[in-house]
mmCIF file of C-alpha atoms in Angstrom:
data_model
loop_
_atom_site.group_PDB
_atom_site.id
_atom_site.type_symbol
_atom_site.label_atom_id
_atom_site.label_comp_id
_atom_site.label_asym_id
_atom_site.label_seq_id
_atom_site.Cartn_x
_atom_site.Cartn_y
_atom_site.Cartn_z
ATOM 1 C CA PRO K 565 89.555 15.258 28.315
ATOM 2 C CA THR K 566 90.609 16.294 31.830
ATOM 3 C CA ARG K 567 89.938 19.717 33.210
ATOM 4 C CA ARG K 568 93.006 21.989 33.709
ATOM 5 C CA SER K 569 93.209 25.658 35.305
ATOM 6 C CA SER K 570 93.281 26.823 31.744
ATOM 7 C CA ASP K 571 89.789 25.666 31.330
ATOM 8 C CA LEU K 572 88.686 28.541 33.749
ATOM 9 C CA VAL K 573 89.216 31.074 30.966
ATOM 10 C CA SER K 574 86.099 29.786 29.003
ATOM 11 C CA HIS K 575 83.983 29.639 32.149
ATOM 12 C CA GLY K 576 83.872 33.305 33.359
ATOM 13 C CA TYR K 577 87.580 33.731 34.526
ATOM 14 C CA PRO K 578 89.463 36.189 32.278
ATOM 15 C CA SER K 579 92.869 35.438 30.718
ATOM 16 C CA SER K 580 94.254 38.546 32.530
ATOM 17 C CA PRO K 581 95.310 38.554 35.231
ATOM 18 C CA GLU K 582 96.848 35.226 34.953
ATOM 19 C CA ILE K 583 96.606 32.781 37.882
ATOM 20 C CA ILE K 584 99.893 32.917 39.807
ATOM 21 C CA THR K 585 102.227 30.127 39.183
ATOM 22 C CA VAL K 586 102.405 28.774 42.805
ATOM 23 C CA TRP K 587 98.521 28.271 42.735
ATOM 24 C CA ARG K 588 98.153 26.565 39.170
ATOM 25 C CA SER K 589 99.279 23.163 40.253
ATOM 26 C CA PRO K 590 97.003 22.560 43.138
ATOM 27 C CA LEU K 591 93.972 24.079 41.295
ATOM 28 C CA SER K 592 94.695 21.992 38.220
ATOM 29 C CA ASP K 593 94.992 18.885 40.406
ATOM 30 C CA LEU K 594 91.656 19.449 42.099
ATOM 31 C CA LEU K 595 89.911 20.157 38.865
ATOM 32 C CA GLN K 596 91.328 17.009 37.352
ATOM 33 C CA VAL K 597 90.528 14.531 39.995
ATOM 34 C CA THR K 598 87.078 16.023 40.633
ATOM 35 C CA HIS K 599 86.289 15.809 36.877
ATOM 36 C CA LEU K 600 87.485 12.119 36.856
ATOM 37 C CA SER K 601 84.945 11.333 39.662
ATOM 38 C CA LEU K 602 82.138 13.150 37.910
ATOM 39 C CA VAL K 603 82.489 11.206 34.625
ATOM 40 C CA ASP K 604 82.542 7.880 36.464
ATOM 41 C CA GLY K 605 79.065 6.338 36.102
ATOM 42 C CA ARG K 606 79.153 4.941 39.650
ATOM 43 C CA PHE K 607 79.750 8.423 41.383
ATOM 44 C CA LYS K 608 76.710 10.371 42.715
ATOM 45 C CA TRP K 609 77.270 14.067 43.716
ATOM 46 C CA ASP K 610 75.833 14.970 47.081
ATOM 47 C CA ASN K 611 76.085 17.706 49.592
ATOM 48 C CA LEU K 612 79.157 16.299 51.328
ATOM 49 C CA ALA K 613 81.094 16.554 48.061
ATOM 50 C CA SER K 614 79.749 20.050 47.569
ATOM 51 C CA PHE K 615 81.004 21.138 51.139
ATOM 52 C CA GLY K 616 84.392 19.426 50.451
ATOM 53 C CA LEU K 617 84.933 21.006 47.107
ATOM 54 C CA VAL K 618 84.084 24.504 47.957
ATOM 55 C CA ALA K 619 86.144 24.257 51.201
ATOM 56 C CA ALA K 620 89.069 22.750 49.216
ATOM 57 C CA PHE K 621 88.981 25.682 46.822
ATOM 58 C CA ASP K 622 88.702 28.119 49.450
ATOM 59 C CA PHE K 623 91.714 26.364 51.299
ATOM 60 C CA VAL K 624 93.888 26.534 48.185
ATOM 61 C CA LEU K 625 93.075 30.251 47.579
ATOM 62 C CA ALA K 626 92.986 31.547 51.141
ATOM 63 C CA ALA K 627 96.439 33.054 50.688
ATOM 64 C CA TYR K 628 95.962 34.066 47.133
ATOM 65 C CA PRO K 629 97.668 37.610 47.075
ATOM 66 C CA MET K 630 94.759 39.252 45.041
ATOM 67 C CA ALA K 631 91.955 38.725 47.547
ATOM 68 C CA GLU K 632 89.253 40.023 44.965
ATOM 69 C CA GLU K 633 90.180 37.130 42.592
ATOM 70 C CA GLN K 634 89.798 34.320 45.024
ATOM 71 C CA ALA K 635 86.015 33.931 44.718
ATOM 72 C CA LYS K 636 86.224 34.508 40.888
ATOM 73 C CA ILE K 637 88.664 31.690 40.546
ATOM 74 C CA ARG K 638 86.751 29.229 42.801
ATOM 75 C CA ASP K 639 83.474 29.905 41.148
ATOM 76 C CA ALA K 640 84.722 29.684 37.522
ATOM 77 C CA SER K 641 86.427 26.211 38.567
ATOM 78 C CA ILE K 642 83.194 24.883 39.841
ATOM 79 C CA GLU K 643 81.379 25.969 36.678
ATOM 80 C CA ALA K 644 84.203 24.567 34.660
ATOM 81 C CA LEU K 645 83.072 21.161 36.064
ATOM 82 C CA ASP K 646 79.627 21.711 34.717
ATOM 83 C CA LEU K 647 78.221 21.776 38.423
ATOM 84 C CA ASP K 648 75.379 24.096 39.503
ATOM 85 C CA LEU K 649 77.330 26.839 41.165
ATOM 86 C CA ALA K 650 74.415 28.248 43.270
ATOM 87 C CA GLU K 651 73.409 24.798 44.519
ATOM 88 C CA VAL K 652 77.053 23.906 45.393
ATOM 89 C CA LEU K 653 77.495 27.059 47.211
ATOM 90 C CA ALA K 654 74.236 26.783 49.121
ATOM 91 C CA GLU K 655 74.959 23.156 50.212
ATOM 92 C CA HIS K 656 78.493 24.334 51.314
ATOM 93 C CA ALA K 657 76.995 27.274 53.269
ATOM 94 C CA ALA K 658 74.414 24.965 55.026
ATOM 95 C CA ILE K 659 77.018 22.470 56.298
ATOM 96 C CA LYS K 660 79.520 25.167 57.280
ATOM 97 C CA THR K 661 76.697 26.881 59.353
ATOM 98 C CA TRP K 662 75.980 23.557 61.013
ATOM 99 C CA LEU K 663 79.556 22.870 61.980
ATOM 100 C CA ASP K 664 80.141 26.163 63.592
ATOM 101 C CA GLY K 665 80.750 25.669 67.333
ATOM 102 C CA LYS K 666 80.488 21.869 67.454
ATOM 103 C CA THR K 667 83.072 19.556 68.600
ATOM 104 C CA GLY K 668 84.047 16.398 66.469
ATOM 105 C CA ASP K 669 82.167 14.175 68.969
ATOM 106 C CA GLU K 670 79.066 16.257 68.666
ATOM 107 C CA MET K 671 79.263 16.036 64.919
ATOM 108 C CA ILE K 672 79.675 12.294 64.894
ATOM 109 C CA ALA K 673 76.716 11.792 67.241
ATOM 110 C CA ALA K 674 74.389 13.905 64.944
ATOM 111 C CA ILE K 675 75.526 12.057 61.928
ATOM 112 C CA ALA K 676 74.748 8.705 63.780
ATOM 113 C CA ASP K 677 71.362 9.869 64.877
ATOM 114 C CA GLY K 678 70.228 11.170 61.649
ATOM 115 C CA SER K 679 69.931 14.922 63.002
ATOM 116 C CA ALA K 680 72.877 16.200 60.890
ATOM 117 C CA PRO K 681 72.494 17.819 57.491
ATOM 118 C CA ILE K 682 74.836 15.090 56.206
ATOM 119 C CA SER K 683 73.769 11.498 55.962
ATOM 120 C CA LYS K 684 75.796 8.478 56.889
ATOM 121 C CA LYS K 685 77.013 6.591 53.763
ATOM 122 C CA ASP K 686 76.727 2.891 52.932
ATOM 123 C CA ASP K 687 79.031 0.508 50.657
ATOM 124 C CA SER K 688 77.351 1.880 47.549
ATOM 125 C CA TYR K 689 78.779 5.293 48.060
ATOM 126 C CA MET K 690 81.843 6.131 45.907
ATOM 127 C CA GLN K 691 84.233 8.472 47.552
ATOM 128 C CA SER K 692 85.951 11.330 45.745
ATOM 129 C CA ARG K 693 88.605 13.862 46.568
ATOM 130 C CA ALA K 694 85.759 16.396 47.409
ATOM 131 C CA SER K 695 83.968 14.137 50.007
ATOM 132 C CA ASN K 696 87.273 12.796 51.596
ATOM 133 C CA MET K 697 88.256 16.571 51.981
ATOM 134 C CA ALA K 698 84.895 17.274 53.544
ATOM 135 C CA VAL K 699 85.625 14.704 56.127
ATOM 136 C CA VAL K 700 89.149 16.003 56.756
ATOM 137 C CA LEU K 701 87.877 19.571 57.177
ATOM 138 C CA MET K 702 84.999 18.497 59.383
ATOM 139 C CA ALA K 703 87.394 16.593 61.768
ATOM 140 C CA GLU K 704 89.800 19.671 61.793
ATOM 141 C CA SER K 705 86.866 22.042 62.496
ATOM 142 C CA GLY K 706 85.879 19.884 65.586
ATOM 143 C CA GLY K 707 89.371 20.166 66.928
ATOM 144 C CA ALA K 708 90.780 16.703 65.998
ATOM 145 C CA GLU K 709 94.474 16.106 65.292
ATOM 146 C CA LEU K 710 94.898 15.193 61.703
ATOM 147 C CA SER K 711 96.313 11.740 62.004
ATOM 148 C CA ASP K 712 95.694 8.249 60.811
ATOM 149 C CA ALA K 713 93.723 7.442 63.938
ATOM 150 C CA THR K 714 91.557 10.473 63.250
ATOM 151 C CA ALA K 715 90.971 9.384 59.475
ATOM 152 C CA GLU K 716 90.081 5.838 60.708
ATOM 153 C CA LYS K 717 87.508 7.339 63.392
ATOM 154 C CA TRP K 718 85.931 9.613 60.904
ATOM 155 C CA ALA K 719 85.666 7.077 57.981
ATOM 156 C CA ALA K 720 83.966 4.709 60.320
ATOM 157 C CA ALA K 721 81.576 7.481 61.588
ATOM 158 C CA MET K 722 80.521 8.393 58.105
ATOM 159 C CA GLY K 723 80.255 4.847 56.790
ATOM 160 C CA LEU K 724 82.887 5.160 54.273
ATOM 161 C CA ARG K 725 84.358 1.975 52.737
ATOM 162 C CA SER K 726 87.917 3.105 52.552
ATOM 163 C CA GLU K 727 89.784 4.755 55.311
ATOM 164 C CA LYS K 728 92.958 4.550 53.305
ATOM 165 C CA LEU K 729 91.482 7.130 50.792
ATOM 166 C CA VAL K 730 90.586 9.368 53.715
ATOM 167 C CA LYS K 731 94.121 9.044 54.971
ATOM 168 C CA ASN K 732 95.721 9.729 51.508
ATOM 169 C CA ASP K 733 93.754 13.074 51.071
ATOM 170 C CA MET K 734 94.447 14.129 54.691
ATOM 171 C CA ASN K 735 98.083 13.666 53.962
ATOM 172 C CA LEU K 736 97.765 15.692 50.786
ATOM 173 C CA TYR K 737 95.962 18.343 52.610
ATOM 174 C CA LYS K 738 98.672 18.622 55.172
ATOM 175 C CA SER K 739 101.307 18.586 52.180
ATOM 176 C CA ASN K 740 99.463 21.352 50.530
ATOM 177 C CA LYS K 741 99.293 23.295 53.620
ATOM 178 C CA ASP K 742 103.036 23.360 53.879
ATOM 179 C CA LYS K 743 103.379 24.185 50.192
ATOM 180 C CA MET K 744 101.088 27.190 50.599
ATOM 181 C CA GLU K 745 102.834 28.494 53.556
ATOM 182 C CA GLN K 746 106.184 28.250 51.529
ATOM 183 C CA GLY K 747 104.586 29.900 48.519
ATOM 184 C CA MET K 748 103.447 32.796 50.680
ATOM 185 C CA GLN K 749 106.882 33.224 52.182
ATOM 186 C CA MET K 750 108.356 33.263 48.679
ATOM 187 C CA MET K 751 105.629 35.908 47.682
ATOM 188 C CA LYS K 752 106.395 38.086 50.663
ATOM 189 C CA ALA K 753 110.199 37.916 49.956
ATOM 190 C CA LEU K 754 109.458 38.898 46.329
ATOM 191 C CA GLU K 755 107.258 41.799 47.447
ATOM 192 C CA ILE K 756 109.859 43.031 49.927
ATOM 193 C CA ARG K 757 112.650 42.768 47.249
ATOM 194 C CA GLU K 758 110.372 44.856 44.838
ATOM 195 C CA LYS K 759 109.572 47.556 47.349
ATOM 196 C CA LYS K 760 113.246 47.797 47.988
ATOM 197 C CA ARG K 761 114.045 48.177 44.311
ATOM 198 C CA MET K 762 111.400 50.803 43.901
ATOM 199 C CA ALA K 763 112.597 52.694 46.879
ATOM 200 C CA ASP K 764 116.041 52.756 45.518
ATOM 201 C CA ILE K 765 114.890 54.061 42.033
ATOM 202 C CA ALA K 766 112.833 56.683 43.766
ATOM 203 C CA GLU K 767 115.806 57.727 45.795
ATOM 204 C CA ARG K 768 118.128 58.078 42.750
ATOM 205 C CA THR K 769 115.584 59.742 40.515
ATOM 206 C CA PRO K 770 115.090 63.277 41.905
ATOM 207 C CA VAL K 771 119.002 63.939 41.474
ATOM 208 C CA THR K 772 118.849 62.630 37.992
ATOM 209 C CA THR K 773 115.867 64.705 37.165
ATOM 210 C CA ASN K 774 117.270 67.914 38.575
ATOM 211 C CA ALA K 775 120.491 67.550 36.824
ATOM 212 C CA ALA K 776 118.841 66.876 33.520
ATOM 213 C CA SER K 777 116.466 69.844 34.068
ATOM 214 C CA ALA K 778 119.312 72.256 34.918
ATOM 215 C CA TRP K 779 121.191 71.648 31.816
ATOM 216 C CA CYS K 780 118.307 70.912 29.311
ATOM 217 C CA HIS K 781 116.581 74.383 30.014
ATOM 218 C CA TRP K 782 119.470 76.525 29.751
ATOM 219 C CA PRO K 783 118.570 79.184 26.947
ATOM 220 C CA SER K 784 120.457 79.385 23.730
ATOM 221 C CA THR K 785 123.054 82.146 23.933
ATOM 222 C CA SER K 786 125.422 83.604 21.360
ATOM 223 C CA PHE K 787 128.903 83.428 22.610
ATOM 224 C CA THR K 788 129.598 86.844 20.951
ATOM 225 C CA GLU K 789 126.746 88.605 23.087
ATOM 226 C CA PRO K 790 127.898 91.165 25.555
ATOM 227 C CA ARG K 791 127.398 89.497 29.020
ATOM 228 C CA SER K 792 124.827 92.232 30.017
ATOM 229 C CA MET K 793 122.612 90.949 27.253
ATOM 230 C CA ARG K 794 122.712 87.349 28.134
ATOM 231 C CA SER K 795 119.395 85.929 29.596
ATOM 232 C CA ALA K 796 119.066 84.044 32.841
ATOM 233 C CA PRO K 797 118.433 80.198 32.731
ATOM 234 C CA ALA K 798 114.824 79.114 32.279
ATOM 235 C CA CYS K 799 115.281 76.750 34.946
ATOM 236 C CA SER K 800 118.332 76.079 37.396
ATOM 237 C CA SER K 801 119.375 73.896 40.124
ATOM 238 C CA SER K 802 121.495 74.903 43.076
ATOM 239 C CA ARG K 803 123.262 71.571 42.623
ATOM 240 C CA MET K 804 124.307 72.292 39.087
ATOM 241 C CA PRO K 805 127.136 74.930 38.201
ATOM 242 C CA ARG K 806 126.362 77.564 35.581
ATOM 243 C CA PRO K 807 128.227 76.931 32.178
ATOM 244 C CA VAL K 808 130.955 79.245 31.512
ATOM 245 C CA LEU K 809 130.523 81.351 28.299
ATOM 246 C CA MET K 810 133.851 82.258 26.629
ATOM 247 C CA GLN K 811 134.210 86.119 25.825
ATOM 248 C CA PRO K 812 135.471 87.066 22.380
ATOM 249 C CA GLN K 813 138.920 88.109 22.355
#
């Protein structure tokens, strides 16, 4: 069976709070395509895939409104794929540190001479969404424009068989970037609308409360009591008129 975002519940992520709708589709997609790679007997997991998978989850969740849930969702997703979470995170961290401050040409040169923590691949290497995303994010980190020419250059530098697969995942990355931005704009609009609604309620509530208080706490008084014996109200409001008590004829 394929993995979905619902599988996260059984791998350390609670059923509440639920994953926000805008994020469910890209998370499920990443889980499913990675799972399909893992169950293919030709596929071999490596540190390039680890870097790409963690970076892809971090990208998808970067704008998640509940910041404290981001790492929880990512880690539960990785464990849902039956991967060693500690090892995957360590491999991602090592490559991320190595990339820091390097240009794209410096990265490619290091991969070519074998000094990089990432090895150049051969024809037996089976690409995946995770490994392709790693290449895309490395190129972006090095300052390259995300274009077909960049995909071709990096696929050749990494020794990957299919530049087309890199192009496809590069285009998917750019498309998801746009969707995430649209999702955040929608979330901000909803947040502004909710704040305005709550402000309107807060503005109306004091008047309603005072009115109810002024009337509800008026003491019971017999209409036949002499005026001098009638008690003062238990609570009053300057905005509310005092009830008129009729005198006996």
